[in-house]
Coordinates of C-alpha atoms in Angstrom, one line a residue:
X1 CA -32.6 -9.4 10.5
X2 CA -31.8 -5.9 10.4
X3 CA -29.6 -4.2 12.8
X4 CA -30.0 -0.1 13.5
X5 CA -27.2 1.2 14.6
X6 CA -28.1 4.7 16.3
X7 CA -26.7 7.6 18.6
X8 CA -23.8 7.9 16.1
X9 CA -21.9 10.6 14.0
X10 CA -22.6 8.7 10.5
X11 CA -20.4 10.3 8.1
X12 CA -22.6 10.3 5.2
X13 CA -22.5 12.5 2.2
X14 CA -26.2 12.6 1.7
X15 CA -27.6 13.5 5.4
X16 CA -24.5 15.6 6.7
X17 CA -26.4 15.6 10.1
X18 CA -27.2 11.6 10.0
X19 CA -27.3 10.1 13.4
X20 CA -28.6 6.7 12.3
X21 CA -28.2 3.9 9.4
X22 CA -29.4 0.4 9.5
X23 CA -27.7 -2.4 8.0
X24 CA -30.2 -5.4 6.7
X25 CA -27.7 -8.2 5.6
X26 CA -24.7 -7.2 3.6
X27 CA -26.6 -4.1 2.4
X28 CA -27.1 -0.4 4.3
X29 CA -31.1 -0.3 4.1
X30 CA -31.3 3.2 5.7
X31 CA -29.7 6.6 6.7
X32 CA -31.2 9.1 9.0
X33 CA -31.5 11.5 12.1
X34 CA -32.9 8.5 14.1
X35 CA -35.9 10.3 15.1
X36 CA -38.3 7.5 15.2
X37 CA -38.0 6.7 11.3
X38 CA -36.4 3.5 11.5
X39 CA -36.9 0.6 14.2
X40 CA -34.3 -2.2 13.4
X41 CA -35.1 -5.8 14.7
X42 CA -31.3 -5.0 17.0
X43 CA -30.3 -1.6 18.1
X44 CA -26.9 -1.0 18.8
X45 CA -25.9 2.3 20.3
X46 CA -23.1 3.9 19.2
X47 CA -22.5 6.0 22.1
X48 CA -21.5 9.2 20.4
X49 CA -18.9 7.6 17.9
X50 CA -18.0 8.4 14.8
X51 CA -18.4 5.9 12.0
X52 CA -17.2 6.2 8.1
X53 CA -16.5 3.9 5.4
X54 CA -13.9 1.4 5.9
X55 CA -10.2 2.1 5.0
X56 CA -8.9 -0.1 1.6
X57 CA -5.2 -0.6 1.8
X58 CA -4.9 -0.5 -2.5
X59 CA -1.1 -2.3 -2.2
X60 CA 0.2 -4.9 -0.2
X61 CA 2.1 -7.9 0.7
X62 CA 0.1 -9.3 3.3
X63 CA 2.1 -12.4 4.1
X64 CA 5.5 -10.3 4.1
X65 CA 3.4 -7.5 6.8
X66 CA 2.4 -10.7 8.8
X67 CA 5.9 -11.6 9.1
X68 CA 7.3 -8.1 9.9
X69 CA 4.5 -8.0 12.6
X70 CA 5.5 -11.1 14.8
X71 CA 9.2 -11.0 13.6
X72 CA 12.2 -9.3 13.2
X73 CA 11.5 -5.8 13.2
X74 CA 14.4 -3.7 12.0
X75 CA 13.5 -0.3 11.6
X76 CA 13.7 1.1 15.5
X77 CA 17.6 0.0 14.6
X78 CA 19.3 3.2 15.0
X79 CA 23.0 2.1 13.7
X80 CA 24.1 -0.8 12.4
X81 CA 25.5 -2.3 16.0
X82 CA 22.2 -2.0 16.7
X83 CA 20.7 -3.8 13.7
X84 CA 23.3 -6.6 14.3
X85 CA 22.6 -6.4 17.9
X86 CA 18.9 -7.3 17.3
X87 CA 20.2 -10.3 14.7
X88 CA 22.0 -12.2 17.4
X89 CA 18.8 -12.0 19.7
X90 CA 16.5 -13.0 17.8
X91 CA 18.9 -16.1 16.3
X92 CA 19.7 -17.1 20.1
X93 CA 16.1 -17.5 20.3
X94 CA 14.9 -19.3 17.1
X95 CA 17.8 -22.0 17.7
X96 CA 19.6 -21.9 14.6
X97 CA 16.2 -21.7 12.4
X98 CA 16.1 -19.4 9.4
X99 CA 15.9 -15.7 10.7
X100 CA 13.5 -13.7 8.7
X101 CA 13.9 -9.8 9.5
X102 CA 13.2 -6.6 7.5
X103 CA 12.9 -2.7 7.9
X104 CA 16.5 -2.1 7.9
X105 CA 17.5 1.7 6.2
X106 CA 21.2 2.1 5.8
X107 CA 20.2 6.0 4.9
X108 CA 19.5 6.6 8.8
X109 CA 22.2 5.1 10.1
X110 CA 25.5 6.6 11.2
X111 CA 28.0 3.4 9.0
X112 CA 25.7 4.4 5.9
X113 CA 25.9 0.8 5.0
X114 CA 24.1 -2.0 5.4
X115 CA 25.4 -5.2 7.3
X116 CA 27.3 -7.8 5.1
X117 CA 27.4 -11.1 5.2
X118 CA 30.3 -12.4 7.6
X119 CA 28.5 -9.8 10.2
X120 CA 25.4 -11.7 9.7
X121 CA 27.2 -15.1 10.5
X122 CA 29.1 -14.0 13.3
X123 CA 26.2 -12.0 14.7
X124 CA 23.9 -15.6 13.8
X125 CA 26.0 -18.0 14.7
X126 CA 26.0 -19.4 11.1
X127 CA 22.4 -19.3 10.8
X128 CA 20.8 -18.6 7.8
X129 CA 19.6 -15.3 7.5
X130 CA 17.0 -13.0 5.7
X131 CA 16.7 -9.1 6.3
X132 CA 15.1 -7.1 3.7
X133 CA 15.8 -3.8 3.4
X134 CA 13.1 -1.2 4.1
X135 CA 11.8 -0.9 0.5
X136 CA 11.4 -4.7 0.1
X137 CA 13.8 -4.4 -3.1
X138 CA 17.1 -5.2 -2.2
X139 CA 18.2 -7.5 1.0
X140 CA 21.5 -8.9 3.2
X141 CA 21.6 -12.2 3.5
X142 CA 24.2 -15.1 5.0
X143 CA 26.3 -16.9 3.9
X144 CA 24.0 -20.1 4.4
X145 CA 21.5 -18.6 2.9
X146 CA 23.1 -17.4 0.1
X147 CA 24.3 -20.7 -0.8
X148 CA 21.0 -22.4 -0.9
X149 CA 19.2 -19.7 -2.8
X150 CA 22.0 -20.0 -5.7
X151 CA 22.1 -16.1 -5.9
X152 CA 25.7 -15.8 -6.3
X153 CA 26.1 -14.9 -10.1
X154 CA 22.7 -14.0 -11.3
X155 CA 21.8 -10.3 -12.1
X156 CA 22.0 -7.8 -9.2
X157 CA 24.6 -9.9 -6.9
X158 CA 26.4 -7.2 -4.8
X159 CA 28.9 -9.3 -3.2
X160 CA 29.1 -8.8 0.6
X161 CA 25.3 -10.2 1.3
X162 CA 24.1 -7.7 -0.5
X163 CA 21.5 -8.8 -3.1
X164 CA 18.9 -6.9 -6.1
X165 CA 17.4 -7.4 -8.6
X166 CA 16.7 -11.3 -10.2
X167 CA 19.5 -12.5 -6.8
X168 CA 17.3 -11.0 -4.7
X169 CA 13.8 -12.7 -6.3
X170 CA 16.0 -15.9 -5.7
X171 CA 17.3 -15.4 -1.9
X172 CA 13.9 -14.0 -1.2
X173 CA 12.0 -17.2 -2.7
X174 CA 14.4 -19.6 -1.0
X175 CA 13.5 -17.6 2.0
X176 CA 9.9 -18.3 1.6
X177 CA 10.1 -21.5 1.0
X178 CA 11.2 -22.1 4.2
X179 CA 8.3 -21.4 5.8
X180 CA 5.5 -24.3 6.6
X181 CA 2.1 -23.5 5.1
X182 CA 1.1 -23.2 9.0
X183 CA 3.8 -20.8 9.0
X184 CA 2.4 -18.3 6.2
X185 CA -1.3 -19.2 7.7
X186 CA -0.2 -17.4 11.1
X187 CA 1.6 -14.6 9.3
X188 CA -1.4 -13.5 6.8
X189 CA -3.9 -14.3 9.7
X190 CA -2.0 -11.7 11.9
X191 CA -2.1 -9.1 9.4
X192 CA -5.3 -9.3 8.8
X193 CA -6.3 -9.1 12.5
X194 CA -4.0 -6.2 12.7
X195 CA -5.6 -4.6 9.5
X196 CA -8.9 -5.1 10.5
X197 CA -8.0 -3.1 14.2
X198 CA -7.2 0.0 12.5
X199 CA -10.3 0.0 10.7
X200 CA -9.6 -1.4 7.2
X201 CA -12.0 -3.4 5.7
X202 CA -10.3 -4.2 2.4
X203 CA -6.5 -5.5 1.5
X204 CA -5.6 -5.3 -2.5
X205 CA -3.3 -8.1 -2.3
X206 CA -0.1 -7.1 -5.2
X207 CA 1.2 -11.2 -5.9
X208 CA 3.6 -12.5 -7.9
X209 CA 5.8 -15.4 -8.9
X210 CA 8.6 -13.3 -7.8
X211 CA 6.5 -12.0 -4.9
X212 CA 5.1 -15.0 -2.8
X213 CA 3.7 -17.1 -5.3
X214 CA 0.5 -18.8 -6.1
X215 CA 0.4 -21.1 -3.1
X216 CA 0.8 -18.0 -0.8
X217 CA -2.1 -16.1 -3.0
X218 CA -4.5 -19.2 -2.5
X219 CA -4.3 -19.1 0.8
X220 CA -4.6 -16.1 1.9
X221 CA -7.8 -16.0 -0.5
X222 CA -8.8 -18.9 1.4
X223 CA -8.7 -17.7 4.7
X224 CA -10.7 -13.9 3.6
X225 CA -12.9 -16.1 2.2
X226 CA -13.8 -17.2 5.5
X227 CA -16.2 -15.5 8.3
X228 CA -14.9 -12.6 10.3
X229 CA -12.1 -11.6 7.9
X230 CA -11.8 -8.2 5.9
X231 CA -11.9 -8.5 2.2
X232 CA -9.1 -9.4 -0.1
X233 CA -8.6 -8.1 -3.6
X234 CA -6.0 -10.5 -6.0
X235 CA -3.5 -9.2 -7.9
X236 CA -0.7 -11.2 -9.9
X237 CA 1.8 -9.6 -11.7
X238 CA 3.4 -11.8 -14.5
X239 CA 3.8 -10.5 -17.3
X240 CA 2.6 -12.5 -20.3
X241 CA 0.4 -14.3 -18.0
X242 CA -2.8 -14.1 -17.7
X243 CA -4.0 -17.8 -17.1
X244 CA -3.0 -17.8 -13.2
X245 CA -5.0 -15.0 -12.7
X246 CA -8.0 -16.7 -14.6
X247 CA -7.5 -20.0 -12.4
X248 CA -7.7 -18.4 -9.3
X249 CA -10.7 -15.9 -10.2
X250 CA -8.7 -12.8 -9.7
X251 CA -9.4 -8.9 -10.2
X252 CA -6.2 -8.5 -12.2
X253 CA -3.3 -9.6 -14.4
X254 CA -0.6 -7.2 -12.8
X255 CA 0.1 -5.6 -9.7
X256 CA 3.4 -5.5 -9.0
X257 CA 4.7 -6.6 -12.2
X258 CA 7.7 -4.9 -11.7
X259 CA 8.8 -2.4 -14.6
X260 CA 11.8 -0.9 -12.4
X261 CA 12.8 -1.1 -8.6
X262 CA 12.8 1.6 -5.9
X263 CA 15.1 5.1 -5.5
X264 CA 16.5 3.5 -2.1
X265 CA 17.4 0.7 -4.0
X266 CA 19.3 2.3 -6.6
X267 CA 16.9 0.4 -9.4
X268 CA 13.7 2.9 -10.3
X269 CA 14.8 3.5 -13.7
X270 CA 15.8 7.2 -14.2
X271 CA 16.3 9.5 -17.3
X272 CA 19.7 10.8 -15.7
X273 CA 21.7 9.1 -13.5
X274 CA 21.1 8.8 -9.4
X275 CA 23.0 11.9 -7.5
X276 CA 25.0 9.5 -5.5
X277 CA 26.0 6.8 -8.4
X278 CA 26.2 9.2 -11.6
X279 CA 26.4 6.2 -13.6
X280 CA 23.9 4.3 -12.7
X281 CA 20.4 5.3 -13.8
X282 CA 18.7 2.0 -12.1
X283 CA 17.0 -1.1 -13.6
X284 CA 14.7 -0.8 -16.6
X285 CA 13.1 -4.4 -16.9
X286 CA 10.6 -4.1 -19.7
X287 CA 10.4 -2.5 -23.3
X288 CA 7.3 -0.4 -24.2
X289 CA 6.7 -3.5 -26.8
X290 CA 6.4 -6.0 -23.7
X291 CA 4.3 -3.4 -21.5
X292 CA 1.5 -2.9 -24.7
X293 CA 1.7 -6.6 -25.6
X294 CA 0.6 -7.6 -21.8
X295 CA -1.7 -4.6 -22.0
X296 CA -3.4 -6.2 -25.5
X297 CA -3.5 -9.5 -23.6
X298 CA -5.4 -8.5 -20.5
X299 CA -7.6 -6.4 -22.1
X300 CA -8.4 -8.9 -24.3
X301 CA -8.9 -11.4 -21.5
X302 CA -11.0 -8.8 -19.9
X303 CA -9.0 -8.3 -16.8
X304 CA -7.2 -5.1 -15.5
X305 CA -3.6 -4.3 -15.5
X306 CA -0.7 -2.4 -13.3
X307 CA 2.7 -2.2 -13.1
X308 CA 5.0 -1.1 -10.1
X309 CA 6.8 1.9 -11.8
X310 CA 8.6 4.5 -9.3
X311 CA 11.4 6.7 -11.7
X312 CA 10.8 9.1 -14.7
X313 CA 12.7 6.5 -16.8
X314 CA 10.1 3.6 -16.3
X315 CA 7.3 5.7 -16.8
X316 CA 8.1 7.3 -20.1
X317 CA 8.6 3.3 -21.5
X318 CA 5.4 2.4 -19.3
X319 CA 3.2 5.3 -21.0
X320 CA 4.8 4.7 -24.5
X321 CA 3.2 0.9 -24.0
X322 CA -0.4 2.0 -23.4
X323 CA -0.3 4.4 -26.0
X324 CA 0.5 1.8 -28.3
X325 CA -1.8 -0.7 -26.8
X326 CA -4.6 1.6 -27.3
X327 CA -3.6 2.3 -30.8
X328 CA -3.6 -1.2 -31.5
X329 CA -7.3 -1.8 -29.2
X330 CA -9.1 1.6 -29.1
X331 CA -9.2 4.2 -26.6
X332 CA -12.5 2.9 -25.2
X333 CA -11.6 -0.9 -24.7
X334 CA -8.1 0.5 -22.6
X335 CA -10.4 3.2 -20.9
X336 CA -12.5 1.0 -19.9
X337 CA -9.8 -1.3 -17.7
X338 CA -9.1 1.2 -15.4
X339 CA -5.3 0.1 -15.5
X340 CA -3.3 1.1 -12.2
X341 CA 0.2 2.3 -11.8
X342 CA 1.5 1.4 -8.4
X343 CA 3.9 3.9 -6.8
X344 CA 4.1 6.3 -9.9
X345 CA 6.1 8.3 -7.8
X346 CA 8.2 10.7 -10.3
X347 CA 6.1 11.5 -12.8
X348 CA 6.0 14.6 -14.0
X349 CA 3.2 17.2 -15.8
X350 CA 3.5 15.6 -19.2
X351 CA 3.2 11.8 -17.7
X352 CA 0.4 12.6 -15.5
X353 CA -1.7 14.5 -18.7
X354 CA -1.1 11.0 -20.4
X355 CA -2.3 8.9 -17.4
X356 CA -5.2 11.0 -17.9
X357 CA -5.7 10.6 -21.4
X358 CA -5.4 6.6 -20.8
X359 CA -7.7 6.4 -18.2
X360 CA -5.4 5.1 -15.3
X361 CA -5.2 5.1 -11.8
X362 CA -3.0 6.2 -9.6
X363 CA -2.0 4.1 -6.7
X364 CA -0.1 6.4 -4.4
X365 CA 1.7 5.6 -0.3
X366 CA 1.8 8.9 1.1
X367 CA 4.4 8.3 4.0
X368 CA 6.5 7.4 1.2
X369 CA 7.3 11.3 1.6
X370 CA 6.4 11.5 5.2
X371 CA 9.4 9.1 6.0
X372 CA 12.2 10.0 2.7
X373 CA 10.6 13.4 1.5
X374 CA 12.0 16.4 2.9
X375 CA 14.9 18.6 2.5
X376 CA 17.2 15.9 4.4
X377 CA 15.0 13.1 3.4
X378 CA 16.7 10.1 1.4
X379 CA 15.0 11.6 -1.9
X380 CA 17.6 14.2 -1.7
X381 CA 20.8 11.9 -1.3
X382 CA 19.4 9.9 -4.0
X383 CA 18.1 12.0 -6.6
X384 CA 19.0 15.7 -5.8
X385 CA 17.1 18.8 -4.4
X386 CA 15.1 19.1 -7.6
X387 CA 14.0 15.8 -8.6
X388 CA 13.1 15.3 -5.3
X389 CA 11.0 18.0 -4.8
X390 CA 9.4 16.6 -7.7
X391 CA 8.6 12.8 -6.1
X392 CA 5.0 11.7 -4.9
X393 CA 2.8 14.8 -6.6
X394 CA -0.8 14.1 -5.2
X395 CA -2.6 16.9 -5.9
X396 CA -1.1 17.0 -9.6
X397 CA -2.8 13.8 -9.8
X398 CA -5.9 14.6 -8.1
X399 CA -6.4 18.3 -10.2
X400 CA -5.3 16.3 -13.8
X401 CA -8.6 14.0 -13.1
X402 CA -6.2 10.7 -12.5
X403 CA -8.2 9.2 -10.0
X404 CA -6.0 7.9 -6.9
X405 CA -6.0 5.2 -4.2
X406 CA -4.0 4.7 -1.0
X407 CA -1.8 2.7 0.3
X408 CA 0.8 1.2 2.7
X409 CA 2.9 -1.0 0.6
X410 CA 3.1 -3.1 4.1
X411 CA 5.5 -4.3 5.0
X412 CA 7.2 -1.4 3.3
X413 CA 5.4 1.1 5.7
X414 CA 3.1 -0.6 8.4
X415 CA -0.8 -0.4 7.9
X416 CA -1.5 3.1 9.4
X417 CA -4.7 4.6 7.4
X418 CA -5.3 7.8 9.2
X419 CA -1.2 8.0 9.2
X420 CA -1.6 8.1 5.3
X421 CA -4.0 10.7 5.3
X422 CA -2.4 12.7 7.4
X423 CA 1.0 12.5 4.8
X424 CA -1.1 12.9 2.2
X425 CA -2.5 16.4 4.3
X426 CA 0.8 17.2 4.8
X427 CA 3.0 16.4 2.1
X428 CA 6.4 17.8 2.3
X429 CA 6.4 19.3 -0.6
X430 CA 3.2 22.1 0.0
X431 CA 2.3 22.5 -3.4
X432 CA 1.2 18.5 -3.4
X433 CA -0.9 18.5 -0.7
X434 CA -4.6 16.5 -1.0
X435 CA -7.0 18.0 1.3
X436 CA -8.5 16.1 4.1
X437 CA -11.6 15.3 1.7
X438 CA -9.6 14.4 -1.1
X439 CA -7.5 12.7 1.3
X440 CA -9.8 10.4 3.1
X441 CA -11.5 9.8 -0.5
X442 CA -8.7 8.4 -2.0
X443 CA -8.6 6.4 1.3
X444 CA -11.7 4.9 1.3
X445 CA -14.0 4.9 -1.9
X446 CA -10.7 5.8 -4.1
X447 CA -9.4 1.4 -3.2
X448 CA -12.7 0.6 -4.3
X449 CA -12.9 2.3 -7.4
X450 CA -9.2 1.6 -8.2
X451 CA -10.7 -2.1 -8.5
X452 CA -13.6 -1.8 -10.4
X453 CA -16.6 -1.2 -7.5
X454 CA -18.1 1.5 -7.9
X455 CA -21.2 1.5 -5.1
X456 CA -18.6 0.3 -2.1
X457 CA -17.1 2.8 0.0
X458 CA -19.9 5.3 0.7
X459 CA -22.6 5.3 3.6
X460 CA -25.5 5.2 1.9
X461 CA -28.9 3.1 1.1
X462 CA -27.8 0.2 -1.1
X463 CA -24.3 0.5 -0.1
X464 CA -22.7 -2.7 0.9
X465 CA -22.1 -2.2 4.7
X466 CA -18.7 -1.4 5.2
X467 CA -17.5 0.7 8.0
X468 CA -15.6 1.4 10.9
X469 CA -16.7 2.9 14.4
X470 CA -13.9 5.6 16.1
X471 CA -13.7 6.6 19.1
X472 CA -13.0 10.3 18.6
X473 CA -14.8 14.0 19.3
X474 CA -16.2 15.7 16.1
X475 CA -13.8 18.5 14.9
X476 CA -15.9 21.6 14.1
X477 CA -16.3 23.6 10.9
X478 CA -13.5 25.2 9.8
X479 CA -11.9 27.1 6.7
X480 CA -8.9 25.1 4.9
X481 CA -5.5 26.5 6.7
X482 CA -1.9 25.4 5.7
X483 CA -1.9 22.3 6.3
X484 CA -4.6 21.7 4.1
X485 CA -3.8 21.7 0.3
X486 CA -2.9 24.8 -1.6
X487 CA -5.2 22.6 -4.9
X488 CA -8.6 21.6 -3.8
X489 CA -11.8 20.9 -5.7
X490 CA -13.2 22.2 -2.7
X491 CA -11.2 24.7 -0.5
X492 CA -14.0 25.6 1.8
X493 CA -15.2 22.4 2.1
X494 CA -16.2 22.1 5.9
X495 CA -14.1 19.4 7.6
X496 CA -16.8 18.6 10.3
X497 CA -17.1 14.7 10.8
X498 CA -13.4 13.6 10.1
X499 CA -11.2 13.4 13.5
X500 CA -8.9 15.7 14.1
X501 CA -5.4 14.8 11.9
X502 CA -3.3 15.6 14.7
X503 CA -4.2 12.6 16.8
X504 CA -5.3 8.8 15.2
X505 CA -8.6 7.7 17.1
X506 CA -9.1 4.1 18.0
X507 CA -10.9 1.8 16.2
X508 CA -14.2 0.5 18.2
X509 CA -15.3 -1.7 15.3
X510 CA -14.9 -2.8 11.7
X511 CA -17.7 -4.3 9.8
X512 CA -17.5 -5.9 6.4
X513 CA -20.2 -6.8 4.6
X514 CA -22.5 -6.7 7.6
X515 CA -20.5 -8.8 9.2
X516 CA -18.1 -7.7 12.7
X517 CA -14.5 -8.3 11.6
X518 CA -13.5 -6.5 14.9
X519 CA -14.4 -5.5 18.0
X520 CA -12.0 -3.4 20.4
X521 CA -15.0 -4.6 23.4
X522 CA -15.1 -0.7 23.8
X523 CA -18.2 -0.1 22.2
X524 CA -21.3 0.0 24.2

């Protein structure tokens, strides 16, 4: 049966004025004006509405966003009274249950600390008690909690609740296990509802043993699997293993393997030490030896790669590794992997001319730098004026030829597509500004790409038939102005089909493979 979908603004790089495309199983059959080329055996009309490509969130933890969705949301908490505040609600009404909360940022609030644990007892009533912090890489955690995950003593114990590093993998899996399998069901069911609302049509799930584990990855495979959910891409990040990703027929043997931590954290691995804690220079976890031996062994197992790497530190030993995987394989056979690097956030000139060199990708989250970039932004308390001004450098990537995909890190940041491209527009730092084009590329077909597909992620004949339907008024013509980036491979490129920036237009409707993953009832 094939549907025509008609009266539209079809954003279509082939027909710029396409009003029309019809959609014959999984597969876009047609593109056109819709004057009387096509009859379809349904017509839908669109009603005026724009409809693109659907978004791919390229990193995220979808069980942790499902959580953060229906739980304990921490980051409206504007001190930490208020933070606590919110604690004691929510533990009067789970009834001494385990309390699972995140969001919290210490950096924003007026006791620049974070809560420790006798404030989470009294404030819990004993209960135990899981927040994570904004970045998802350090935590406060009870007493009770503490006690059954066996953190105290193992790498990255602060004392006081507070918990990095290998303690926080071990309060954060305790945690988990907690939860019934109808428990994690509900959660990654609800983010994928919530995903598929704003118009994505793709999750690239970043798993782990240290993340959620394999039980948490089959089953959210399980449920995408099923009708009337968006797609979701499998990543496990272990390094040295490359047998779990076989098993469970995934894209890739890494992900988040995790080569260093985060800069609000204190553990991205620096070349100099953090502003604030001169002798610390954060976590390094891997040697260039381990990164090019995993390398060797995916490639070799015919899977892709990526490691989470965020400081300068991390990706000098990260970089070193490829080189000397491909030394030992051949620039083709690494080439050909189109390896990822997640976050690759301070990376400068020399590091991105070697990404380029190898062939990888850059997976970027834009309101990274809409919510810590900045001239009073937690980059600066962390790192410095300079080296911040040096953090998240899109357009570096994009003019180098590293190709680039977007994403949320949810729960870090919430799904938000258009919010992404819009940070991405207007990156704090001017000279790192994507265009809109660029932009909602990296958006769209950049996720699929970044995973191998080259044909998804484009309204066109053949095209599998992914999109989204917005409810928004065509923004006309216009010549790039300064919000727009100052690097483009196209600064005159009209803008006319994507919604104004300024304003994020509800989603109507988001198809997947032909098939309606959601439907606002708006539409006509």
């Amino acid at each position: 049966m094939t549907t025509l979908y008609r009266n539209a603004r079809v954003l279509a790089p082939a027909n710029t004025q396409a009003t029309a495309f019809a959609v014959d199983g999984d597969r876009i059959v047609w593109v056109g004006d819709g004057r009387g080329a096509f009859d379809g055996d349904v017509q839908v009309d669109l009603g005026g509405a724009l409809v693109t490509p659907a978004f791919v969130d390229a990193h995220v933890h979808t069980t942790s966003a499902g959580l953060a969705i229906g739980g304990l949301d921490l980051t409206g908490a504007g001190s930490l009274t208020d933070a606590l505040d919110l604690v004691s609600d929510a533990a009067r009404r789970r009834r001494g249950a385990l309390l699972l909360g995140s969001g919290w940022d210490e950096t924003k609030w007026p006791e620049r600390r974070p809560p420790t644990a006798a404030e989470l007892d009294r404030a819990s009533w004993g209960s135990g008690v899981y927040l994570s912090r904004v970045d998802v890489h350090s935590a406060v955690v009870s007493s009770a909690l503490l006690a059954m995950s066996k953190a105290a003593g193992l790498p990255g114990y602060e004392g006081d609740g507070l918990v990095r590093l290998e303690a926080h993998h071990a309060v954060r899996a305790a945690a988990l296990r907690s939860l019934s399998r109808a428990d994690v069901a509900a959660a990654q069911q609800l983010a994928l509802e919530r995903a598929a609302s704003l118009g994505i049509g793709c999750l690239h799930e970043m798993s782990g043993p240290e993340v959620a584990g394999a039980d948490d990855l089959e089953s959210l495979l399980a449920i995408s699997a099923a009708d009337g959910y968006i797609d979701v891409v499998g990543y496990w990040g272990s390094l040295g293993d490359v047998e779990t990703p076989r098993r469970l027929g995934l894209r890739g043997a890494g992900g988040d393997l995790f080569c260093d931590g985060t800069v609000g954290s204190h553990t991205a691995a620096l070349r100099s030490g953090y502003a604030d804690e001169p002798d610390n220079r954060g976590a390094l976890r891997y040697s260039a030896d381990d990164i090019s031996a995993h390398v060797i062994l995916a490639v070799e197992a015919g899977m892709q790669t990526g490691f989470h790497v965020i400081g300068d530190g991390a990706i000098d030993t990260v970089l070193t590794g490829f080189e000397k995987a491909t030394a030992a394989l051949g620039h083709a056979a690494v080439m050909a992997g189109r390896h990822r690097l997640e976050h690759i956030e301070l990376a400068d000139d020399d590091a991105i001319a070697r990404m380029a060199r190898l062939g990888l990708v850059a997976s970027v989250q834009p309101m990274f730098d809409a919510l810590w970039g900045g001239e009073d932004g937690m980059y600066v308390t962390r790192l410095g004026a300079d080296r911040a001004a040096a953090m998240n450098p899109l357009s570096r990537f994009a003019a180098a030829g590293v190709p680039l995909c977007l994403s949320s890190d949810a729960p870090v940041t919430p799904f938000d597509p258009w919010g992404g491209v819009r940070a991405a527009v207007r990156h704090q730092t001017p000279g790192f500004r994507l265009s809109p084009k660029a932009a909602f590329a990296a958006a769209t077909r950049g996720g699929w790409r970044a995973m191998g597909d080259d044909e998804t992620g484009v309204l066109a004949p053949g095209a599998a038939a992914t999109f989204a339907v917005w409810d928004c008024e065509a923004v006309p013509p216009t010549r790039a102005d300064e919000r727009i980036s100052a690097w483009s491979t196209d600064p005159w490129w009209s803008l006319t089909g994507l919604p104004d920036l300024d304003h994020t237009p509800p989603c109507l409707q988001t198809v997947v493979r032909g098939t309606t993953v959601y439907d606002s009832g708006a539409t006509p």
